DNA sequence: TAGTGGTCTAGACCACAAA
DNA sequence: TTGTGGTCTAGACCACTAG
């Protein structure tokens, strides 16, 4: 019934999630692991893997001895902090139809601080890109990304920066961004930021200060983001880890 | 060699993590899954489960065909947002020796808004508890928790509120808090907050607005927290989920 | 080509919840 | 007592990395 590739687990996950989104279980128990396994013709282990991922996503929860249930509150979460990879996608998930504007692209020496953060020589060239994400002409997110020039091995147009950074790095730098380490910092809009984001000076904002790492665990990206809380509220699920 | 209970997976996880923390692998590859399995006398599946959890915690990362490695940047993270359950524990992880002060305990009708959030009648009694977490007489976190009185089935002393809420709810309310849904909101210190937290008015703060759910997926707790960013910086790992 | 992690199976036993 | 999810095993094959 199912083919390999994508993995059976992935297919099972999508299948179960779809049935949940269709509202088929509506606050009830979903079929038991054994049932799902025989229904899809896979082993129970495969089903359990799929359910575990859905549990992490907050879509379901499990009660030993009782069953597996749909997690209604979890379904409401549009933006899961741990999974933000493209601000465009985040805005779309909120029902917006976002556009991206490239505000500036510059190349300059890293300087001592940035060099230390990205494991570079202080005079190594770094590209700084500033972007603005808008919903219907209204700015929502402002970002500043910094990438060592040496990483970009392929030629590209300025407009290529409009795509998500992780995609850009993959396409033009042969780098796979695998994770970020992020700090969440509350700030007050400076005059410059206020103008860019079309808000009053002194309005509180969330900012992210992040370093992105590739699959070899090397820092390849320094990023700062500033989010308008009135248009984009961050949410997450906090749970006990075993 | 190992006994059941706690689970073999849990024991394996602790064992491997300890060797990592001891610096035994120091930026190198850790033993292969097969090696670890035969070393501990368990199946490879068990080892893989343990490693998967360590990967989620950000302690290690894996590269197919190559090996499993220590994730140095991940080890630096003291406070993982998705796992905050006790602010005392968070402060300890930052090297502080925290104390807890109960600022107030009151009972009052829920009112329409809170009643809607907690699935209560508007006139149902709700207990509001305000606490302050300090490091060496310096306030770091201020919290306000609201719990339906009806949930508290056992008698308790006022001082019992000093323990973490999830523990309190378990001890005196027979409720198991299983997860929170949290909103992260940037705010500016109001005069009242500024006084409580010993900061200047207008300083930016992170606040959490949260609802806690029990194992039956029912809301049992409304919580607000205010964190001093200068003393406690929030960090998290963002990664792609399969 | 050898060794690593990634996926998957079939089956066993346990802990727990509900009838 | 029955059925659920939780843990664990032994073994198979695949995809990928590195020498």
Coordinates of C-alpha atoms (C1' of nucleotides) in Angstrom, one line a residue:
Chain A
X1 CA 0.0 0.0 0.0
X2 CA 2.8 2.4 0.9
X3 CA 6.0 2.8 -1.0
X4 CA 9.4 3.6 0.5
X5 CA 10.8 7.0 0.1
X6 CA 9.7 9.2 1.7
X7 CA 10.1 7.0 4.7
X8 CA 7.1 5.0 5.8
X9 CA 7.2 6.8 9.1
X10 CA 6.9 10.2 7.3
X11 CA 4.1 8.9 5.2
X12 CA 2.3 7.5 8.2
X13 CA 2.7 10.8 10.0
X14 CA 1.3 12.8 7.1
X15 CA -1.6 10.3 6.8
X16 CA -2.6 10.5 10.4
X17 CA -2.2 14.2 10.6
X18 CA -4.4 14.7 7.6
X19 CA -7.2 12.7 9.2
X20 CA -6.8 14.8 12.3
X21 CA -7.0 18.0 10.4
X22 CA -10.0 16.8 8.6
X23 CA -11.6 16.7 12.0
X24 CA -12.3 13.0 11.8
X25 CA -11.6 12.4 15.5
X26 CA -13.0 15.6 16.9
X27 CA -11.9 15.5 20.5
X28 CA -12.1 11.7 20.5
X29 CA -9.6 9.0 20.7
X30 CA -7.7 8.2 17.5
X31 CA -7.3 4.5 16.4
X32 CA -5.0 2.4 18.4
X33 CA -1.4 1.9 17.3
X34 CA -2.2 -1.7 16.4
X35 CA -5.1 -0.7 14.3
X36 CA -3.2 2.0 12.4
X37 CA -0.4 -0.5 11.8
X38 CA -2.5 -3.1 10.2
X39 CA -4.5 -0.5 8.3
X40 CA -1.3 0.9 6.7
X41 CA 0.4 -2.4 6.5
X42 CA 3.4 -1.4 8.5
X43 CA 4.8 -2.4 11.8
X44 CA 3.7 -0.9 15.1
X45 CA 7.2 0.6 15.6
X46 CA 6.8 2.7 12.4
X47 CA 3.4 3.9 13.6
X48 CA 4.9 4.7 17.0
X49 CA 7.6 6.8 15.4
X50 CA 5.1 8.7 13.5
X51 CA 2.9 9.3 16.5
X52 CA 6.0 10.4 18.6
X53 CA 6.7 13.1 16.0
X54 CA 3.1 14.3 16.1
X55 CA 3.3 14.3 19.8
X56 CA 6.4 16.6 19.7
X57 CA 4.6 18.8 17.3
X58 CA 1.8 19.1 19.8
X59 CA -0.8 17.6 17.5
X60 CA -1.6 14.7 19.8
X61 CA -1.0 13.4 23.3
X62 CA -0.9 9.9 24.6
X63 CA -2.2 8.3 27.8
X64 CA -0.8 5.0 28.7
X65 CA -3.5 2.3 29.1
X66 CA -6.1 4.7 27.6
X67 CA -5.3 5.8 24.1
X68 CA -4.1 8.6 21.9
X69 CA -6.0 11.8 21.6
X70 CA -6.0 15.0 19.5
X71 CA -4.5 17.9 21.3
X72 CA -6.9 20.8 20.4
X73 CA -4.9 23.6 22.0
X74 CA -1.8 22.5 20.3
X75 CA -3.5 22.6 17.0
X76 CA -4.1 26.3 17.5
X77 CA -0.4 27.2 17.5
X78 CA 0.6 28.7 14.2
X79 CA 4.2 29.6 15.0
X80 CA 6.2 27.1 16.9
X81 CA 9.3 28.9 18.0
X82 CA 11.7 25.9 17.8
X83 CA 10.8 25.5 14.1
X84 CA 11.0 28.9 12.6
X85 CA 13.0 28.7 9.4
X86 CA 11.3 31.1 7.0
X87 CA 9.6 34.3 8.2
X88 CA 7.6 34.2 5.0
X89 CA 6.2 30.9 6.0
X90 CA 5.5 32.2 9.5
X91 CA 3.5 35.1 8.2
X92 CA 1.6 32.8 5.8
X93 CA 0.7 30.5 8.7
X94 CA -0.8 33.6 10.4
X95 CA -3.0 34.1 7.4
X96 CA -1.0 36.9 5.9
X97 CA 0.2 37.2 2.3
X98 CA 3.7 38.5 3.0
X99 CA 6.2 40.2 0.7
X100 CA 9.9 40.6 1.2
X101 CA 11.9 43.7 0.6
X102 CA 15.7 43.8 0.4
X103 CA 16.8 46.9 2.1
X104 CA 20.6 46.6 1.7
X105 CA 23.5 44.4 0.8
X106 CA 27.0 45.3 1.9
X107 CA 30.4 43.7 2.2
X108 CA 32.9 44.8 4.9
X109 CA 35.6 43.3 7.1
X110 CA 34.2 41.3 10.0
X111 CA 35.8 43.2 12.8
X112 CA 36.9 41.6 16.1
X113 CA 33.5 40.7 17.7
X114 CA 31.9 39.2 14.6
X115 CA 35.1 37.4 13.7
X116 CA 35.1 35.7 17.1
X117 CA 31.5 34.6 16.8
X118 CA 32.0 33.2 13.3
X119 CA 35.5 31.8 13.8
X120 CA 37.0 34.2 11.2
X121 CA 40.0 36.4 10.8
X122 CA 39.1 40.0 11.8
X123 CA 39.8 41.2 8.3
X124 CA 37.8 38.5 6.6
X125 CA 35.0 39.9 4.4
X126 CA 31.4 39.5 5.6
X127 CA 28.2 40.2 3.7
X128 CA 25.5 42.0 5.6
X129 CA 22.0 41.8 4.3
X130 CA 19.0 43.7 5.6
X131 CA 15.5 42.5 4.8
X132 CA 12.0 43.6 5.6
X133 CA 9.0 41.3 5.7
X134 CA 5.7 43.1 5.1
X135 CA 2.0 42.3 5.2
X136 CA 0.1 44.5 2.8
X137 CA 2.8 47.3 2.9
X138 CA 2.9 47.1 6.7
X139 CA 6.3 46.1 8.0
X140 CA 6.2 43.1 10.4
X141 CA 9.8 41.8 10.7
X142 CA 13.2 43.4 10.1
X143 CA 16.3 41.1 9.8
X144 CA 20.0 41.6 9.5
X145 CA 22.0 38.5 8.4
X146 CA 25.8 38.3 8.2
X147 CA 27.6 35.7 6.3
X148 CA 31.3 35.2 5.6
X149 CA 31.9 36.0 1.9
X150 CA 34.2 33.1 1.6
X151 CA 31.2 30.7 2.0
X152 CA 29.5 31.9 -1.1
X153 CA 30.9 29.8 -3.9
X154 CA 28.3 30.4 -6.7
X155 CA 27.4 33.6 -8.5
X156 CA 24.1 35.1 -7.6
X157 CA 21.9 38.1 -8.3
X158 CA 21.0 40.6 -5.6
X159 CA 17.4 39.5 -5.8
X160 CA 18.4 36.0 -4.8
X161 CA 18.6 37.3 -1.2
X162 CA 14.8 37.4 -1.1
X163 CA 14.7 33.7 -0.5
X164 CA 15.1 32.4 3.1
X165 CA 18.7 32.5 4.3
X166 CA 18.9 28.7 4.8
X167 CA 17.8 28.3 1.2
X168 CA 20.2 30.9 -0.1
X169 CA 23.1 29.3 1.8
X170 CA 22.2 25.9 0.3
X171 CA 21.9 27.2 -3.2
X172 CA 24.9 29.6 -3.4
X173 CA 27.1 28.5 -0.6
X174 CA 26.8 24.7 -0.5
X175 CA 26.1 25.0 3.2
X176 CA 23.3 23.2 5.0
X177 CA 22.1 25.2 8.0
X178 CA 21.1 22.6 10.5
X179 CA 20.3 24.6 13.6
X180 CA 20.3 28.0 15.3
X181 CA 21.2 29.0 18.8
X182 CA 18.9 31.9 19.6
X183 CA 18.7 34.4 22.3
X184 CA 15.4 36.1 22.9
X185 CA 15.8 39.7 24.0
X186 CA 13.2 42.4 24.8
X187 CA 14.1 45.8 23.4
X188 CA 12.6 49.2 22.9
X189 CA 12.4 50.5 19.4
X190 CA 15.2 52.9 18.6
X191 CA 14.4 55.9 16.3
X192 CA 15.9 54.0 13.4
X193 CA 14.0 50.8 14.0
X194 CA 10.8 52.7 14.6
X195 CA 11.1 54.3 11.2
X196 CA 11.8 51.0 9.5
X197 CA 9.0 49.1 11.2
X198 CA 6.5 52.0 11.1
X199 CA 6.0 52.1 14.8
X200 CA 6.4 54.7 17.5
X201 CA 9.7 55.2 19.2
X202 CA 9.8 53.4 22.5
X203 CA 7.4 50.6 21.6
X204 CA 8.6 47.2 23.1
X205 CA 9.8 44.6 20.6
X206 CA 11.1 41.0 20.6
X207 CA 14.5 40.6 19.0
X208 CA 16.3 37.4 18.2
X209 CA 20.1 37.3 18.4
X210 CA 21.2 34.1 16.7
X211 CA 24.1 32.1 15.3
X212 CA 23.4 29.5 12.6
X213 CA 25.5 26.3 12.3
X214 CA 26.1 24.0 9.4
X215 CA 26.1 20.2 9.6
X216 CA 29.7 20.2 10.6
X217 CA 28.8 22.3 13.6
X218 CA 30.6 25.4 12.4
X219 CA 29.1 28.8 12.7
X220 CA 28.1 30.2 9.3
X221 CA 25.6 32.9 10.0
X222 CA 25.0 35.8 12.4
X223 CA 21.4 37.0 12.5
X224 CA 19.4 39.7 14.2
X225 CA 15.6 39.9 13.9
X226 CA 13.1 42.4 15.2
X227 CA 9.5 41.4 15.4
X228 CA 6.4 43.6 15.8
X229 CA 4.5 42.0 18.6
X230 CA 1.3 43.7 17.7
X231 CA 1.2 41.8 14.4
X232 CA 3.1 38.6 15.2
X233 CA 2.7 36.9 18.6
X234 CA 5.2 34.2 19.5
X235 CA 3.8 31.0 21.0
X236 CA 5.3 27.7 22.1
X237 CA 4.5 24.5 23.9
X238 CA 6.4 23.8 27.0
X239 CA 6.4 20.2 28.2
X240 CA 8.3 17.9 30.5
X241 CA 11.0 16.0 28.7
X242 CA 11.7 12.4 29.8
Chain B
X1 CA 24.9 -5.0 34.0
X2 CA 21.9 -2.6 34.0
X3 CA 18.6 -3.2 35.9
X4 CA 15.2 -2.2 34.7
X5 CA 13.5 0.8 36.3
X6 CA 14.4 3.5 35.5
X7 CA 14.2 2.4 31.9
X8 CA 17.2 1.1 30.2
X9 CA 17.0 4.0 27.7
X10 CA 17.0 6.5 30.5
X11 CA 20.0 4.8 32.2
X12 CA 21.8 4.7 28.9
X13 CA 21.1 8.3 28.3
X14 CA 22.4 9.3 31.7
X15 CA 25.5 7.2 31.2
X16 CA 26.4 8.6 27.8
X17 CA 25.7 12.1 28.9
X18 CA 27.9 11.8 31.9
X19 CA 30.8 10.6 29.8
X20 CA 30.3 13.6 27.6
X21 CA 30.2 16.0 30.5
X22 CA 33.4 14.5 31.8
X23 CA 34.9 15.7 28.6
X24 CA 35.9 12.2 27.5
X25 CA 35.2 12.8 23.8
X26 CA 36.3 16.5 23.6
X27 CA 35.1 17.4 20.2
X28 CA 35.6 13.9 18.8
X29 CA 33.3 11.2 17.7
X30 CA 31.6 9.2 20.4
X31 CA 31.5 5.4 20.2
X32 CA 29.3 3.9 17.6
X33 CA 25.8 2.7 18.4
X34 CA 26.9 -0.9 18.1
X35 CA 29.8 -0.4 20.5
X36 CA 27.7 1.3 23.1
X37 CA 25.1 -1.4 22.8
X38 CA 27.5 -4.2 23.5
X39 CA 29.2 -2.2 26.1
X40 CA 26.0 -1.7 28.1
X41 CA 24.6 -5.1 27.1
X42 CA 21.4 -3.7 25.6
X43 CA 20.0 -3.6 22.1
X44 CA 21.0 -1.1 19.6
X45 CA 17.4 0.2 19.6
X46 CA 17.7 1.2 23.2
X47 CA 20.9 3.0 22.5
X48 CA 19.4 4.8 19.6
X49 CA 16.5 6.0 21.8
X50 CA 18.9 7.3 24.3
X51 CA 20.9 9.1 21.6
X52 CA 17.8 10.6 20.1
X53 CA 16.8 12.2 23.3
X54 CA 20.3 13.6 23.8
X55 CA 20.1 14.9 20.2
X56 CA 16.8 16.7 21.1
X57 CA 18.5 18.1 24.2
X58 CA 21.1 19.5 21.9
X59 CA 23.9 17.5 23.5
X60 CA 25.0 15.6 20.4
X61 CA 24.4 15.5 16.7
X62 CA 24.6 12.7 14.3
X63 CA 25.9 12.4 10.7
X64 CA 24.8 9.4 8.7
X65 CA 27.7 7.3 7.5
X66 CA 30.1 9.2 9.7
X67 CA 29.3 9.0 13.4
X68 CA 27.9 10.8 16.4
X69 CA 29.5 13.9 17.8
X70 CA 29.4 16.2 20.8
X71 CA 27.5 19.4 20.2
X72 CA 29.7 22.0 22.0
X73 CA 27.4 25.0 21.4
X74 CA 24.4 23.1 22.6
X75 CA 26.2 22.2 25.8
X76 CA 26.4 25.9 26.6
X77 CA 22.7 26.4 26.8
X78 CA 21.6 26.6 30.4
X79 CA 18.0 27.4 30.0
X80 CA 16.1 25.6 27.3
X81 CA 12.8 27.4 26.8
X82 CA 10.7 24.4 26.0
X83 CA 11.7 22.8 29.3
X84 CA 11.2 25.5 31.9
X85 CA 9.2 24.0 34.8
X86 CA 10.7 25.6 37.9
X87 CA 12.2 29.0 37.9
X88 CA 14.3 28.0 40.9
X89 CA 15.9 25.3 38.8
X90 CA 16.4 27.8 36.0
X91 CA 18.2 30.2 38.3
X92 CA 20.3 27.4 39.8
X93 CA 21.3 26.3 36.3
X94 CA 22.6 29.9 35.8
X95 CA 24.8 29.5 38.8
X96 CA 22.6 31.5 41.2
X97 CA 21.4 30.4 44.6
X98 CA 17.8 31.6 44.4
X99 CA 15.3 32.2 47.1
X100 CA 11.5 32.5 46.7
X101 CA 9.3 35.1 48.3
X102 CA 5.5 34.8 48.4
X103 CA 4.1 38.3 47.9
X104 CA 0.4 37.6 48.1
X105 CA -2.4 35.0 48.1
X106 CA -5.9 36.0 47.4
X107 CA -9.2 34.3 46.5
X108 CA -11.8 36.0 44.3
X109 CA -14.4 35.3 41.6
X110 CA -12.9 34.5 38.2
X111 CA -14.7 37.1 36.2
X112 CA -15.6 36.7 32.5
X113 CA -12.2 36.7 30.9
X114 CA -10.4 34.3 33.2
X115 CA -13.5 32.1 33.4
X116 CA -13.4 31.7 29.6
X117 CA -9.8 30.8 29.6
X118 CA -10.1 28.2 32.4
X119 CA -13.5 26.9 31.4
X120 CA -15.2 28.1 34.6
X121 CA -18.4 29.8 35.7
X122 CA -17.7 33.6 35.9
X123 CA -18.4 33.5 39.7
X124 CA -16.2 30.5 40.4
X125 CA -13.5 31.2 43.0
X126 CA -10.0 31.5 41.8
X127 CA -6.8 31.7 43.9
X128 CA -4.2 34.2 42.8
X129 CA -0.7 33.8 44.0
X130 CA 2.1 36.3 43.4
X131 CA 5.7 35.2 43.9
X132 CA 9.1 36.7 43.5
X133 CA 12.3 34.8 42.7
X134 CA 15.5 36.5 43.9
X135 CA 19.2 36.0 43.6
X136 CA 20.9 37.3 46.7
X137 CA 18.1 39.9 47.5
X138 CA 18.0 41.0 43.9
X139 CA 14.6 40.2 42.2
X140 CA 14.9 38.3 38.9
X141 CA 11.4 36.9 38.2
X142 CA 7.9 37.9 39.2
X143 CA 5.0 35.5 38.7
X144 CA 1.3 35.6 39.1
X145 CA -0.5 32.2 39.1
X146 CA -4.2 31.7 39.0
X147 CA -5.8 28.4 39.9
X148 CA -9.5 27.5 40.4
X149 CA -10.1 26.9 44.1
X150 CA -12.2 23.9 43.3
X151 CA -9.1 22.0 42.1
X152 CA -7.4 22.2 45.5
X153 CA -8.7 19.2 47.4
X154 CA -6.1 19.0 50.2
X155 CA -5.5 21.4 53.1
X156 CA -2.2 23.4 52.8
X157 CA -0.2 26.1 54.5
X158 CA 0.5 29.4 52.8
X159 CA 4.1 28.5 52.8
X160 CA 3.4 25.5 50.5
X161 CA 3.1 28.0 47.6
X162 CA 6.8 28.4 47.7
X163 CA 7.2 25.1 45.8
X164 CA 6.9 25.1 42.0
X165 CA 3.3 25.3 40.8
X166 CA 3.3 22.0 39.1
X167 CA 4.4 20.4 42.3
X168 CA 1.9 22.3 44.3
X169 CA -0.9 21.2 42.0
X170 CA 0.2 17.6 42.2
X171 CA 0.5 17.6 46.0
X172 CA -2.7 19.6 46.9
X173 CA -4.8 19.3 43.9
X174 CA -4.2 15.9 42.5
X175 CA -3.6 17.5 39.1
X176 CA -0.7 16.6 36.8
X177 CA 0.4 19.6 34.8
X178 CA 1.5 18.1 31.5
X179 CA 2.2 21.1 29.3
X180 CA 1.9 24.9 28.9
X181 CA 0.9 26.9 26.0
X182 CA 3.0 30.1 26.2
X183 CA 3.0 33.4 24.6
X184 CA 6.1 35.5 24.7
X185 CA 5.4 39.2 25.0
X186 CA 7.8 42.1 25.1
X187 CA 6.7 44.8 27.6
X188 CA 7.9 47.9 29.2
X189 CA 8.2 47.9 33.0
X190 CA 5.2 49.7 34.5
X191 CA 5.7 51.7 37.7
X192 CA 4.4 48.8 39.8
X193 CA 6.5 46.2 38.1
X194 CA 9.6 48.4 38.2
X195 CA 9.2 48.7 42.0
X196 CA 8.7 44.9 42.5
X197 CA 11.7 44.0 40.3
X198 CA 14.0 46.8 41.4
X199 CA 14.5 48.3 38.0
X200 CA 13.9 51.6 36.4
X201 CA 10.5 52.4 34.8
X202 CA 10.4 51.9 31.1
X203 CA 13.0 49.1 31.0
X204 CA 12.1 46.4 28.5
X205 CA 11.2 43.0 29.9
X206 CA 10.1 39.6 28.6
X207 CA 6.8 38.4 29.9
X208 CA 5.2 35.0 29.5
X209 CA 1.4 34.6 29.3
X210 CA 0.6 31.0 29.8
X211 CA -2.2 28.5 30.3
X212 CA -1.3 25.1 31.9
X213 CA -3.1 21.9 31.0
X214 CA -3.5 18.7 32.9
X215 CA -3.3 15.2 31.5
X216 CA -6.9 15.3 30.4
X217 CA -6.1 18.4 28.4
X218 CA -8.2 20.7 30.6
X219 CA -6.9 24.1 31.5
X220 CA -6.0 24.3 35.2
X221 CA -3.7 27.2 35.5
X222 CA -3.3 30.8 34.2
X223 CA 0.2 32.2 34.6
X224 CA 2.0 35.5 34.0
X225 CA 5.7 35.8 34.4
X226 CA 8.0 38.8 34.1
X227 CA 11.7 38.2 33.7
X228 CA 14.6 40.6 34.1
X229 CA 16.6 40.3 30.9
X230 CA 19.7 41.7 32.4
X231 CA 19.9 38.8 34.9
X232 CA 18.4 36.0 32.9
X233 CA 18.8 35.6 29.2
X234 CA 16.5 33.2 27.4
X235 CA 18.1 30.8 24.9
X236 CA 16.8 28.1 22.7
X237 CA 17.9 25.8 19.9
X238 CA 16.0 26.0 16.6
X239 CA 16.2 23.1 14.3
X240 CA 14.4 21.5 11.4
X241 CA 12.0 18.9 12.4
X242 CA 11.6 15.9 10.1
Chain C
dT1 C1' 35.0 -1.5 0.6
dA2 C1' 34.2 -1.2 5.5
dG3 C1' 31.8 1.0 9.0
dT4 C1' 28.5 4.4 10.4
dG5 C1' 23.8 6.0 11.3
dG6 C1' 18.7 5.5 9.3
dT7 C1' 14.7 2.7 8.6
dC8 C1' 11.8 -1.2 9.4
dT9 C1' 10.1 -5.7 11.0
dA10 C1' 7.8 -9.2 14.2
dG11 C1' 7.3 -10.3 18.4
dA12 C1' 7.7 -10.2 23.5
dC13 C1' 6.6 -8.5 28.0
dC14 C1' 5.2 -4.6 31.1
dA15 C1' 2.3 -0.8 33.3
dC16 C1' -1.7 1.2 33.4
dA17 C1' -6.9 2.5 32.5
dA18 C1' -11.4 1.3 31.9
dA19 C1' -15.2 -1.7 31.9
Chain D
dT1 C1' -10.1 -8.9 32.3
dT2 C1' -9.2 -6.7 28.1
dG3 C1' -7.0 -3.4 25.5
dT4 C1' -4.1 0.5 25.4
dG5 C1' 0.4 2.7 25.1
dG6 C1' 5.6 2.0 27.0
dT7 C1' 9.9 -0.6 26.7
dC8 C1' 13.0 -3.8 24.7
dT9 C1' 15.0 -7.3 21.7
dA10 C1' 17.5 -9.4 17.6
dG11 C1' 18.1 -9.0 13.3
dA12 C1' 17.6 -7.2 8.5
dC13 C1' 18.5 -4.0 4.9
dC14 C1' 19.5 0.7 3.2
dA15 C1' 22.0 5.3 2.5
dC16 C1' 25.9 7.5 3.3
dT17 C1' 30.9 8.7 4.5
dA18 C1' 35.5 8.0 4.4
dG19 C1' 39.7 5.7 3.5

